[in-house]
Amino acid sequence: MVKKAIIPAAGYGTRGLPITKVLPKEMFPIGLKPAIHYVVEEAIESGIEQILMIVSKRKNMIVDYFDESLELEAFLERENKQHLIPIVPVPTIPIHYIRQPYAKGLGDAIRLGKSFIGDEPFAVLLPDDIMLSNKEPALKQLVDQFKKYKKTIIGIKEVEESKLKHYGVISGEEISKGLFKLNNIVEKPSNNAPSNFAVTGRYIFTPEILSILELINASEKGELQLTDAIRDMIFREVCYGKVVNSRRFDIGLNQDYVNLINEFNNPNFGNHD
């Protein structure tokens, strides 16, 4: 069973500048909640029992948001506004935090969770990607597949060719409808992408990925790329890609964020996948 998840939230958010200079992208408002709230809810609804967030010293706002606020609760009670207390976010599962001292890539962030993960399979949810579904959450769809195959499985979606340059892109053999046995993955291809299926920011890994992250070399920018570790994983053992039945919004892209806000303002929101 997949009971642990890592949410890496330590990046600089350069795609969101200038607002991300003062407001972490994970805290971008969607309705009356920040984006990361929806990601945590998705994890909990998918059966996750413990979360490790990778943050930086600039992301204290995230820690504060999920912390208990006795002062606020006392104020609400004093002002006879007790009805607001239940909407103040207090996670129903433990959320742990660790700081990534330097932004050395997604792979480095995941590697910091080694002692938290131990020898268990685990999920990774990227908070840039908000996944909406009327049915099973995107991560739960991967959890169900992992129960069957017990191998690393990556959430994927078919995207427009013009957007492939923003994501990791897979190639593989479709062994059943929407399920691919992977044979390669390429990070942000500028051209000649191996397919139109991009990684969604939802993963379930066997713990072997952590050993691989210890061995791979940093990129020219000094970063450890998770995609490089996944590629090595594919060459070592069977890995899968699962098309998730959810709508994906990348809040790092301005138009996607606007589209997501429009979704929430749509009176028919929630009536379609």
XYZ file of N, CA and C in Angstrom:
819
model
N 0.834 -1.201 0.000
C 0.000 0.000 0.000
C 0.871 1.254 0.000
N 0.372 2.291 -0.645
C 1.102 3.553 -0.715
C 0.539 4.478 0.367
N 1.328 4.707 1.399
C 0.848 5.475 2.554
C 1.583 6.802 2.739
N 2.703 6.985 2.063
C 3.500 8.195 2.240
C 3.589 8.975 0.925
N 3.707 10.286 1.060
C 3.826 11.137 -0.124
C 4.793 12.268 0.147
N 5.479 12.672 -0.894
C 6.361 13.842 -0.852
C 5.760 14.917 -1.746
N 5.693 16.138 -1.232
C 5.265 17.290 -2.019
C 6.433 18.274 -2.050
N 7.151 18.353 -3.164
C 8.281 19.282 -3.245
C 7.797 20.704 -3.523
N 8.110 21.616 -2.614
C 7.600 22.985 -2.730
C 8.680 24.009 -2.398
N 9.905 23.735 -2.853
C 11.023 24.601 -2.484
C 11.528 25.454 -3.640
N 10.940 25.312 -4.825
C 11.458 26.011 -5.992
C 11.259 27.520 -5.923
N 11.961 28.220 -6.791
C 11.883 29.682 -6.826
C 10.620 30.189 -7.506
N 9.969 29.363 -8.315
C 8.765 29.816 -8.999
C 9.037 30.892 -10.032
N 10.111 30.717 -10.801
C 10.515 31.764 -11.746
C 9.471 32.010 -12.834
N 8.678 30.990 -13.147
C 7.654 31.193 -14.184
C 6.571 32.143 -13.721
N 6.464 32.340 -12.407
C 5.415 33.190 -11.867
C 5.875 34.574 -11.462
N 7.128 34.909 -11.746
C 7.606 36.248 -11.397
C 6.800 37.318 -12.128
N 6.587 38.493 -11.500
C 7.206 38.948 -10.251
C 6.448 38.567 -8.970
N 5.206 38.080 -9.081
C 4.416 37.852 -7.868
C 5.052 36.817 -6.957
N 5.783 35.829 -7.526
C 6.377 34.780 -6.694
C 7.569 35.288 -5.893
N 7.959 36.541 -6.099
C 8.985 37.120 -5.233
C 8.481 37.229 -3.799
N 7.177 37.421 -3.636
C 6.601 37.581 -2.294
C 5.556 36.523 -1.965
N 4.957 35.901 -2.979
C 3.909 34.905 -2.751
C 4.304 33.593 -3.423
N 4.554 32.536 -2.645
C 4.893 31.249 -3.265
C 3.792 30.797 -4.216
N 4.189 30.220 -5.333
C 3.191 29.775 -6.315
C 2.232 28.755 -5.699
N 2.727 27.993 -4.721
C 1.876 27.007 -4.053
C 0.731 27.666 -3.286
N 0.865 28.966 -3.020
C -0.154 29.696 -2.273
C -1.030 30.544 -3.186
N -0.894 30.398 -4.501
C -1.784 31.117 -5.407
C -3.228 30.760 -5.068
N -4.100 31.749 -4.932
C -5.482 31.453 -4.540
C -6.295 30.821 -5.654
N -7.046 29.807 -5.283
C -8.028 29.179 -6.168
C -9.312 29.106 -5.357
N -10.261 29.959 -5.673
C -11.390 30.136 -4.778
C -10.880 30.744 -3.481
N -11.252 30.163 -2.352
C -10.806 30.672 -1.058
C -9.687 29.821 -0.457
N -9.094 28.946 -1.265
C -8.006 28.101 -0.784
C -6.768 28.315 -1.662
N -5.581 28.125 -1.093
C -4.380 28.156 -1.922
C -4.236 26.849 -2.702
N -3.461 26.910 -3.763
C -3.316 25.745 -4.636
C -2.877 24.496 -3.882
N -1.931 24.643 -2.968
C -1.382 23.463 -2.300
C -2.419 22.770 -1.421
N -3.448 23.494 -0.993
C -4.515 22.880 -0.204
C -5.188 21.767 -1.016
N -5.427 22.023 -2.290
C -6.086 21.031 -3.144
C -5.194 19.810 -3.351
N -3.885 20.034 -3.419
C -2.952 18.931 -3.605
C -2.927 18.041 -2.363
N -2.921 18.665 -1.190
C -2.963 17.895 0.061
C -4.277 17.118 0.158
N -5.388 17.751 -0.199
C -6.676 17.050 -0.184
C -6.656 15.849 -1.121
N -6.067 16.013 -2.301
C -5.987 14.898 -3.250
C -5.200 13.737 -2.648
N -4.096 14.052 -1.978
C -3.288 13.007 -1.357
C -4.093 12.253 -0.301
N -4.776 12.977 0.558
C -5.556 12.351 1.630
C -6.681 11.494 1.048
N -7.358 12.018 0.026
C -8.453 11.272 -0.603
C -7.952 10.028 -1.338
N -6.652 9.974 -1.599
C -6.068 8.828 -2.296
C -5.483 7.796 -1.333
N -5.671 8.016 -0.028
C -5.229 7.040 0.957
C -3.890 7.336 1.601
N -3.294 8.486 1.298
C -2.014 8.838 1.904
C -2.219 9.144 3.386
N -1.293 8.645 4.214
C -1.421 8.797 5.658
C -0.362 9.707 6.272
N 0.708 9.995 5.521
C 1.745 10.916 5.977
C 2.297 11.675 4.776
N 2.557 12.965 4.982
C 3.091 13.798 3.912
C 4.381 14.457 4.385
N 5.369 14.479 3.502
C 6.581 15.258 3.724
C 6.615 16.367 2.686
N 6.636 17.608 3.151
C 6.784 18.747 2.246
C 8.235 19.211 2.256
N 8.783 19.379 1.072
C 10.123 19.936 0.920
C 9.954 21.428 0.677
N 10.437 22.244 1.591
C 10.253 23.686 1.496
C 11.612 24.373 1.544
N 11.608 25.682 1.405
C 12.805 26.493 1.560
C 12.527 27.558 2.605
N 13.536 28.310 2.961
C 13.356 29.325 4.001
C 12.418 30.436 3.555
N 12.136 30.498 2.235
C 11.209 31.515 1.722
C 9.763 31.026 1.743
N 9.531 29.797 2.181
C 8.197 29.201 2.084
C 7.543 28.989 3.441
N 7.888 29.828 4.422
C 7.276 29.684 5.746
C 5.766 29.874 5.704
N 5.275 30.592 4.703
C 3.838 30.815 4.576
C 3.084 29.487 4.441
N 3.693 28.522 3.747
C 3.062 27.214 3.578
C 2.957 26.507 4.923
N 4.046 26.531 5.681
C 4.059 25.883 6.997
C 3.025 26.537 7.906
N 2.985 27.860 7.892
C 2.031 28.581 8.741
C 0.589 28.256 8.360
N 0.341 28.100 7.066
C -1.028 27.852 6.600
C -1.578 26.553 7.178
N -0.755 25.513 7.217
C -1.234 24.215 7.686
C -1.056 24.021 9.193
N -0.516 25.015 9.870
C -0.330 24.918 11.311
C -1.626 25.273 12.030
N -1.777 24.761 13.250
C -2.915 25.157 14.072
C -2.756 26.608 14.508
N -3.861 27.313 14.636
C -3.826 28.716 15.036
C -4.773 28.908 16.211
N -4.255 28.680 17.408
C -5.081 28.812 18.615
C -5.532 30.258 18.803
N -4.672 31.195 18.422
C -5.027 32.608 18.560
C -6.224 32.955 17.681
N -6.205 32.456 16.430
C -7.318 32.728 15.525
C -8.601 32.077 16.046
N -8.504 30.831 16.522
C -9.689 30.149 17.030
C -10.268 30.893 18.236
N -9.393 31.374 19.112
C -9.864 32.120 20.279
C -10.570 33.405 19.859
N -10.015 34.062 18.838
C -10.639 35.285 18.330
C -12.020 34.992 17.758
N -12.145 33.922 16.965
C -13.426 33.586 16.353
C -14.468 33.257 17.423
N -14.050 32.552 18.455
C -14.987 32.245 19.545
C -15.406 33.511 20.279
N -14.452 34.403 20.513
C -14.751 35.646 21.226
C -15.717 36.527 20.444
N -15.617 36.440 19.099
C -16.467 37.260 18.237
C -17.733 36.514 17.799
N -18.012 35.367 18.442
C -19.187 34.553 18.099
C -19.190 34.144 16.625
N -18.020 33.782 16.141
C -17.882 33.317 14.756
C -17.344 31.884 14.743
N -17.814 31.089 15.708
C -17.337 29.714 15.817
C -17.592 28.906 14.552
N -18.608 29.306 13.791
C -18.948 28.556 12.573
C -17.827 28.601 11.540
N -16.889 29.534 11.695
C -15.778 29.636 10.744
C -14.612 28.725 11.116
N -14.581 28.241 12.350
C -13.445 27.436 12.806
C -13.244 26.179 11.949
N -14.307 25.449 11.570
C -14.093 24.224 10.791
C -13.438 24.446 9.427
N -13.524 25.654 8.866
C -12.928 25.861 7.546
C -11.460 26.250 7.636
N -10.970 26.534 8.854
C -9.547 26.834 9.015
C -8.780 25.526 8.858
N -7.810 25.477 7.931
C -7.168 24.200 7.603
C -6.315 23.638 8.730
N -6.705 22.476 9.223
C -5.894 21.685 10.140
C -5.853 20.283 9.544
N -4.711 19.856 9.025
C -4.638 18.568 8.339
C -5.079 17.403 9.218
N -5.738 16.446 8.601
C -6.197 15.259 9.324
C -5.136 14.172 9.363
N -4.004 14.403 8.695
C -2.875 13.470 8.741
C -1.621 14.266 9.062
N -0.574 13.607 9.545
C 0.662 14.341 9.859
C 1.310 14.916 8.593
N 1.723 16.170 8.671
C 2.522 16.800 7.620
C 3.869 17.167 8.229
N 4.926 16.619 7.658
C 6.283 16.887 8.105
C 6.942 17.843 7.114
N 7.983 18.508 7.560
C 8.662 19.475 6.703
C 10.164 19.285 6.788
N 10.827 19.512 5.672
C 12.279 19.559 5.644
C 12.670 20.637 4.641
N 13.734 21.362 4.947
C 14.173 22.437 4.063
C 15.207 21.939 3.059
N 15.054 22.390 1.837
C 16.065 22.187 0.811
C 16.928 23.457 0.813
N 18.156 23.375 1.306
C 18.959 24.586 1.480
C 19.197 25.350 0.179
N 19.406 24.615 -0.900
C 19.644 25.234 -2.201
C 18.734 24.576 -3.227
N 18.293 25.365 -4.197
C 17.419 24.831 -5.244
C 18.271 24.041 -6.236
N 18.464 22.763 -5.937
C 19.322 21.915 -6.764
C 18.527 20.887 -7.551
N 17.285 21.216 -7.844
C 16.512 20.354 -8.709
C 15.526 19.467 -7.978
N 14.548 18.979 -8.754
C 13.498 18.139 -8.199
C 14.052 16.826 -7.664
N 15.035 16.280 -8.359
C 15.633 15.031 -7.892
C 16.273 15.178 -6.528
N 16.947 16.301 -6.305
C 17.564 16.551 -5.003
C 16.499 16.687 -3.925
N 15.391 17.351 -4.256
C 14.303 17.504 -3.287
C 13.749 16.149 -2.869
N 13.534 15.266 -3.836
C 13.009 13.936 -3.525
C 14.014 13.148 -2.693
N 15.281 13.296 -3.019
C 16.328 12.571 -2.295
C 16.356 12.934 -0.812
N 15.981 14.162 -0.488
C 15.967 14.590 0.906
C 14.950 13.805 1.743
N 14.021 13.138 1.077
C 12.999 12.380 1.790
C 13.371 10.942 2.066
N 14.635 10.582 1.866
C 15.041 9.174 1.972
C 14.734 8.582 3.339
N 15.070 9.289 4.431
C 14.825 8.737 5.760
C 13.331 8.673 6.074
N 12.555 9.579 5.504
C 11.103 9.574 5.688
C 10.473 8.374 4.984
N 10.961 8.071 3.798
C 10.379 6.995 2.982
C 10.801 5.618 3.473
N 12.081 5.479 3.832
C 12.559 4.153 4.221
C 12.552 3.220 3.022
N 11.969 2.046 3.198
C 11.931 1.059 2.105
C 10.513 0.846 1.588
N 9.694 1.893 1.653
C 8.305 1.792 1.216
C 8.100 2.456 -0.146
N 7.092 2.013 -0.890
C 6.693 2.786 -2.076
C 6.102 4.112 -1.620
N 6.186 5.113 -2.486
C 5.695 6.431 -2.068
C 5.210 7.221 -3.279
N 4.373 8.198 -2.998
C 3.845 9.072 -4.033
C 4.601 10.394 -4.036
N 4.613 11.035 -5.185
C 5.102 12.405 -5.315
C 4.020 13.206 -6.033
N 3.672 14.346 -5.458
C 2.687 15.240 -6.074
C 3.338 16.604 -6.254
N 3.410 17.084 -7.492
C 3.956 18.407 -7.749
C 2.848 19.440 -7.579
N 3.055 20.445 -6.721
C 1.982 21.395 -6.432
C 1.702 22.384 -7.549
N 2.545 22.390 -8.599
C 2.244 23.221 -9.776
C 0.998 22.718 -10.497
N 0.797 21.405 -10.449
C -0.258 20.770 -11.228
C -1.495 20.521 -10.364
N -2.569 21.187 -10.719
C -3.853 20.971 -10.051
C -4.681 20.051 -10.938
N -5.102 18.916 -10.374
C -5.828 17.905 -11.124
C -7.267 17.850 -10.618
N -8.211 18.088 -11.518
C -9.619 18.099 -11.153
C -10.337 16.915 -11.776
N -11.152 16.255 -10.969
C -11.918 15.113 -11.454
C -13.179 14.958 -10.630
N -14.257 14.570 -11.290
C -15.500 14.276 -10.576
C -15.480 12.880 -9.964
N -14.571 12.061 -10.447
C -14.537 10.665 -10.011
C -13.334 10.483 -9.088
N -12.499 9.506 -9.356
C -11.343 9.263 -8.505
C -10.290 10.347 -8.703
N -9.648 10.790 -7.617
C -8.524 11.716 -7.770
C -7.434 11.115 -8.641
N -6.670 11.962 -9.280
C -5.611 11.488 -10.178
C -4.665 10.534 -9.456
N -4.236 10.902 -8.254
C -3.292 10.041 -7.538
C -3.922 8.704 -7.193
N -5.193 8.699 -6.831
C -5.869 7.432 -6.507
C -5.878 6.498 -7.708
N -5.997 7.042 -8.914
C -5.957 6.217 -10.116
C -4.604 5.510 -10.246
N -3.542 6.213 -9.865
C -2.220 5.589 -9.904
C -2.063 4.559 -8.784
N -2.593 4.879 -7.611
C -2.530 3.942 -6.488
C -3.190 2.620 -6.860
N -4.328 2.706 -7.516
C -5.043 1.485 -7.910
C -4.206 0.651 -8.879
N -3.514 1.306 -9.808
C -2.655 0.578 -10.740
C -1.441 -0.009 -10.030
N -0.905 0.717 -9.059
C 0.257 0.211 -8.330
C -0.097 -1.054 -7.556
N -1.295 -1.110 -7.009
C -1.722 -2.308 -6.289
C -1.653 -3.534 -7.194
N -1.893 -3.317 -8.473
C -1.911 -4.435 -9.421
C -0.520 -4.831 -9.882
N 0.336 -3.824 -10.173
C 1.622 -4.108 -10.813
C 2.821 -4.019 -9.878
N 2.700 -3.274 -8.752
C 3.788 -3.134 -7.788
C 5.068 -2.565 -8.422
N 4.906 -1.719 -9.414
C 6.035 -1.092 -10.100
C 5.811 0.414 -10.186
N 6.893 1.136 -10.389
C 6.809 2.583 -10.559
C 5.806 2.930 -11.644
N 4.962 3.900 -11.357
C 3.942 4.297 -12.322
C 3.802 5.813 -12.296
N 3.735 6.398 -13.484
C 3.750 7.848 -13.658
C 2.449 8.288 -14.304
N 1.853 9.334 -13.779
C 0.655 9.888 -14.391
C 1.001 10.671 -15.647
N 0.260 10.456 -16.713
C 0.507 11.148 -17.974
C -0.807 11.657 -18.556
N -0.698 12.657 -19.402
C -1.832 13.197 -20.154
C -1.356 13.552 -21.552
N -2.246 13.397 -22.527
C -1.930 13.842 -23.880
C -2.104 15.358 -23.931
N -1.085 16.059 -24.421
C -1.134 17.517 -24.465
C -0.818 18.008 -25.867
N -1.114 19.278 -26.107
C -0.814 19.889 -27.390
C 0.692 19.890 -27.633
N 1.049 19.730 -28.887
C 2.471 19.659 -29.232
C 3.239 20.892 -28.779
N 2.601 22.043 -28.828
C 3.276 23.290 -28.457
C 3.613 23.354 -26.972
N 2.949 22.537 -26.153
C 3.178 22.572 -24.711
C 4.163 21.507 -24.233
N 4.559 20.594 -25.108
C 5.429 19.502 -24.693
C 6.764 20.001 -24.148
N 7.205 21.152 -24.607
C 8.494 21.702 -24.183
C 8.521 22.082 -22.711
N 7.378 22.088 -22.065
C 7.306 22.452 -20.648
C 7.403 21.251 -19.709
N 7.350 20.023 -20.251
C 7.182 18.848 -19.398
C 8.142 17.721 -19.772
N 8.190 16.726 -18.889
C 8.787 15.468 -19.269
C 7.829 14.725 -20.186
N 8.354 14.093 -21.225
C 7.527 13.418 -22.228
C 7.984 11.966 -22.340
N 7.017 11.052 -22.334
C 7.345 9.618 -22.316
C 7.230 9.007 -23.710
N 7.857 7.853 -23.863
C 7.562 6.974 -24.985
C 7.405 5.576 -24.419
N 6.595 4.756 -25.085
C 6.374 3.415 -24.581
C 5.349 2.657 -25.401
N 5.094 1.449 -24.959
C 4.154 0.549 -25.637
C 2.847 0.524 -24.850
N 1.754 0.805 -25.537
C 0.453 0.774 -24.872
C 0.017 -0.678 -24.716
N 0.014 -1.162 -23.476
C -0.291 -2.569 -23.241
C -1.770 -2.784 -22.940
N -2.464 -1.745 -22.549
C -3.916 -1.755 -22.420
C -4.364 -0.311 -22.537
N -5.646 -0.092 -22.652
C -6.128 1.258 -22.898
C -5.655 2.230 -21.807
N -4.858 3.205 -22.232
C -4.389 4.226 -21.315
C -3.245 3.825 -20.411
N -2.691 2.619 -20.598
C -1.583 2.160 -19.770
C -0.397 1.801 -20.671
N 0.745 2.443 -20.415
C 1.930 2.263 -21.241
C 3.053 1.629 -20.430
N 3.744 0.676 -21.059
C 5.015 0.191 -20.526
C 6.089 1.113 -21.080
N 6.784 1.823 -20.218
C 7.680 2.879 -20.663
C 8.999 2.322 -21.191
N 9.521 3.003 -22.223
C 10.870 2.676 -22.684
C 11.791 3.890 -22.698
N 11.244 5.093 -22.434
C 12.096 6.275 -22.345
C 11.283 7.453 -21.808
N 11.996 8.464 -21.336
C 11.382 9.713 -20.920
C 12.389 10.819 -21.217
N 11.901 11.939 -21.749
C 12.757 13.062 -22.147
C 12.265 14.309 -21.432
N 13.182 15.070 -20.852
C 12.826 16.267 -20.115
C 12.718 17.474 -21.046
N 11.540 18.071 -21.109
C 11.276 19.322 -21.827
C 11.898 19.340 -23.221
N 11.469 18.442 -24.093
C 12.049 18.411 -25.450
C 11.684 19.666 -26.241
N 12.681 20.320 -26.815
C 12.419 21.521 -27.619
C 11.875 21.158 -28.991
N 12.177 19.949 -29.444
C 11.624 19.439 -30.706
C 11.770 17.919 -30.711
N 11.131 17.302 -31.680
C 11.189 15.841 -31.831
C 10.827 15.097 -30.541
N 9.753 15.524 -29.908
C 9.281 14.835 -28.707
C 8.921 13.391 -29.046
N 9.190 12.461 -28.151
C 8.939 11.043 -28.450
C 7.465 10.667 -28.518
N 6.573 11.520 -27.994
C 5.130 11.267 -28.064
C 4.422 12.557 -27.691
N 3.103 12.484 -27.602
C 2.322 13.627 -27.119
C 1.875 13.436 -25.673
N 2.448 12.457 -24.989
C 2.056 12.176 -23.609
C 3.071 12.778 -22.642
N 2.602 13.749 -21.866
C 3.454 14.464 -20.923
C 3.172 14.014 -19.501
N 4.190 14.088 -18.675
C 4.060 13.739 -17.262
C 3.196 14.787 -16.561
N 2.300 14.335 -15.697
C 1.324 15.231 -15.067
C 1.767 15.786 -13.720
N 2.873 15.331 -13.182
C 3.242 15.767 -11.842
C 2.649 14.903 -10.751
N 2.259 13.671 -11.101
C 1.794 12.681 -10.144
C 2.571 11.388 -10.402
N 3.197 10.879 -9.364
C 4.053 9.700 -9.503
C 3.843 8.762 -8.316
N 4.070 7.478 -8.557
C 4.269 6.522 -7.468
C 5.563 5.774 -7.783
N 6.476 5.833 -6.827
C 7.784 5.221 -7.012
C 7.990 4.064 -6.055
N 8.708 3.051 -6.522
C 9.283 2.086 -5.600
C 10.507 2.754 -4.977
N 10.931 2.299 -3.794
C 12.037 2.990 -3.109
C 13.367 2.937 -3.859
N 13.465 2.103 -4.888
C 14.702 2.014 -5.662
C 15.076 3.360 -6.306
N 14.090 4.214 -6.557
C 14.377 5.507 -7.179
C 15.331 6.324 -6.309
N 15.268 6.134 -4.990
C 16.134 6.898 -4.088
C 17.587 6.480 -4.236
N 17.828 5.203 -4.447
C 19.197 4.732 -4.680
C 19.730 5.280 -5.992
N 18.878 5.347 -6.994
C 19.302 5.884 -8.288
C 19.634 7.365 -8.173
N 18.844 8.091 -7.399
C 19.110 9.527 -7.214
C 20.453 9.765 -6.546
N 20.924 8.805 -5.761
C 22.237 8.938 -5.135
C 23.366 8.768 -6.145
N 23.070 8.144 -7.282
C 24.125 7.790 -8.241
C 24.201 8.704 -9.456
N 23.084 9.355 -9.820
C 23.088 10.138 -11.056
C 23.911 11.410 -10.884
N 24.386 11.918 -12.012
C 25.177 13.140 -12.007
C 24.284 14.366 -12.154
N 24.734 15.465 -11.592
C 23.997 16.724 -11.721
C 24.092 17.236 -13.153
N 23.112 18.035 -13.552
C 23.105 18.634 -14.882
C 24.135 19.759 -14.953
N 24.244 20.364 -16.130
C 25.175 21.480 -16.300
C 24.826 22.639 -15.371
N 23.562 22.734 -14.978
C 23.125 23.789 -14.063
C 23.327 23.403 -12.597
N 23.899 22.223 -12.368
C 24.125 21.778 -11.005
C 22.903 21.175 -10.351
N 21.908 20.780 -11.142
C 20.671 20.235 -10.598
C 20.602 18.729 -10.803
N 19.947 18.059 -9.852
C 19.638 16.635 -10.010
C 18.244 16.521 -10.597
N 18.159 15.993 -11.803
C 16.884 15.921 -12.501
C 16.179 14.607 -12.188
N 14.953 14.700 -11.718
C 14.162 13.503 -11.463
C 13.969 12.706 -12.741
N 13.827 13.410 -13.852
C 13.639 12.720 -15.134
C 14.811 11.803 -15.447
N 16.041 12.241 -15.135
C 17.214 11.388 -15.376
C 17.138 10.108 -14.547
N 16.690 10.245 -13.304
C 16.564 9.064 -12.443
C 15.476 8.126 -12.963
N 14.370 8.694 -13.435
C 13.296 7.858 -13.985
C 13.794 7.112 -15.213
N 14.573 7.808 -16.059
C 15.103 7.145 -17.256
C 15.986 5.962 -16.864
N 16.838 6.149 -15.874
C 17.673 5.035 -15.417
C 16.813 3.915 -14.846
N 15.741 4.297 -14.153
C 14.829 3.313 -13.570
C 14.198 2.468 -14.682
N 13.796 3.137 -15.767
C 13.165 2.432 -16.893
C 14.109 1.390 -17.474
N 15.412 1.693 -17.516
C 16.388 0.755 -18.069
C 16.675 -0.403 -17.119
N 16.347 -0.248 -15.848
C 16.628 -1.282 -14.853
C 15.450 -2.214 -14.612
N 14.235 -1.662 -14.645
C 13.063 -2.481 -14.342
C 11.847 -1.921 -15.063
N 10.780 -2.678 -15.062
C 9.553 -2.263 -15.732
C 8.952 -1.061 -15.000
N 8.592 -0.027 -15.777
C 7.903 1.144 -15.252
C 6.718 1.442 -16.172
N 5.691 2.038 -15.620
C 4.469 2.277 -16.375
C 4.098 3.755 -16.399
N 3.343 4.112 -17.414
C 2.714 5.422 -17.500
C 1.219 5.229 -17.622
N 0.450 5.924 -16.803
C -1.013 5.775 -16.792
C -1.664 7.099 -17.162
N -2.503 7.069 -18.195
C -3.271 8.252 -18.555
C -4.312 8.487 -17.474
N -4.233 9.630 -16.813
C -5.159 9.907 -15.719
C -6.408 10.607 -16.254
N -7.539 10.184 -15.725
C -8.823 10.744 -16.135
C -9.141 11.950 -15.255
N -8.387 12.998 -15.456
C -8.547 14.237 -14.697
C -8.140 15.391 -15.598
N -8.696 16.549 -15.312
C -8.276 17.754 -16.030
C -7.089 18.364 -15.314
N -6.090 18.706 -16.095
C -4.837 19.197 -15.517
C -4.687 20.693 -15.793
N -4.292 21.428 -14.742
C -4.011 22.857 -14.868
C -2.640 23.123 -14.262
N -1.725 23.599 -15.069
C -0.376 23.924 -14.616
C -0.362 25.392 -14.204
N -0.394 25.667 -12.898
C -0.515 27.044 -12.447
C 0.764 27.845 -12.665
N 1.828 27.178 -13.115
C 3.026 27.909 -13.509
C 2.878 28.591 -14.852
N 1.852 28.209 -15.611
C 1.549 28.836 -16.888
C 0.385 29.790 -16.693
N 0.577 31.044 -17.035
C -0.436 32.065 -16.753
C -1.802 31.697 -17.302
N -1.844 31.200 -18.543
C -3.135 30.901 -19.151
C -3.818 29.743 -18.450
N -3.055 28.746 -18.038
C -3.637 27.624 -17.303
C -4.230 28.095 -15.976
N -3.526 29.000 -15.310
C -4.033 29.519 -14.034
C -5.324 30.295 -14.241
N -5.367 31.118 -15.284
C -6.592 31.861 -15.605
C -7.721 30.896 -15.923
N -7.420 29.848 -16.698
C -8.444 28.859 -17.049
C -8.980 28.157 -15.799
N -8.091 27.894 -14.859
C -8.502 27.230 -13.615
C -9.428 28.125 -12.797
N -9.088 29.397 -12.702
C -9.940 30.344 -11.979
C -11.311 30.422 -12.646
N -11.319 30.451 -13.969
C -12.597 30.481 -14.694
C -13.412 29.230 -14.428
N -12.729 28.079 -14.289
C -13.428 26.830 -13.965
C -14.177 26.965 -12.636
N -13.491 27.512 -11.641
C -14.102 27.645 -10.322
C -15.248 28.660 -10.324
N -15.193 29.612 -11.226
C -16.255 30.619 -11.304
C -17.415 30.189 -12.191
N -17.236 29.047 -12.866
C -18.273 28.539 -13.755
C -19.421 27.952 -12.922
N -20.654 28.408 -13.125
C -21.794 27.864 -12.334
C -21.981 26.363 -12.526
N -21.461 25.809 -13.637
C -21.576 24.364 -13.879
C -20.344 23.600 -13.413
N -19.482 24.258 -12.611
C -18.267 23.603 -12.156
C -18.599 22.306 -11.430
N -17.825 21.264 -11.794
C -18.018 19.972 -11.143
C -18.966 19.056 -11.889
N -19.573 19.544 -12.991
C -20.531 18.701 -13.701
C -19.934 17.965 -14.889
N -18.610 18.076 -15.040
C -17.981 17.364 -16.150
C -16.543 17.057 -15.802
N -16.009 16.031 -16.489
C -14.590 15.666 -16.323
C -13.778 16.332 -17.410
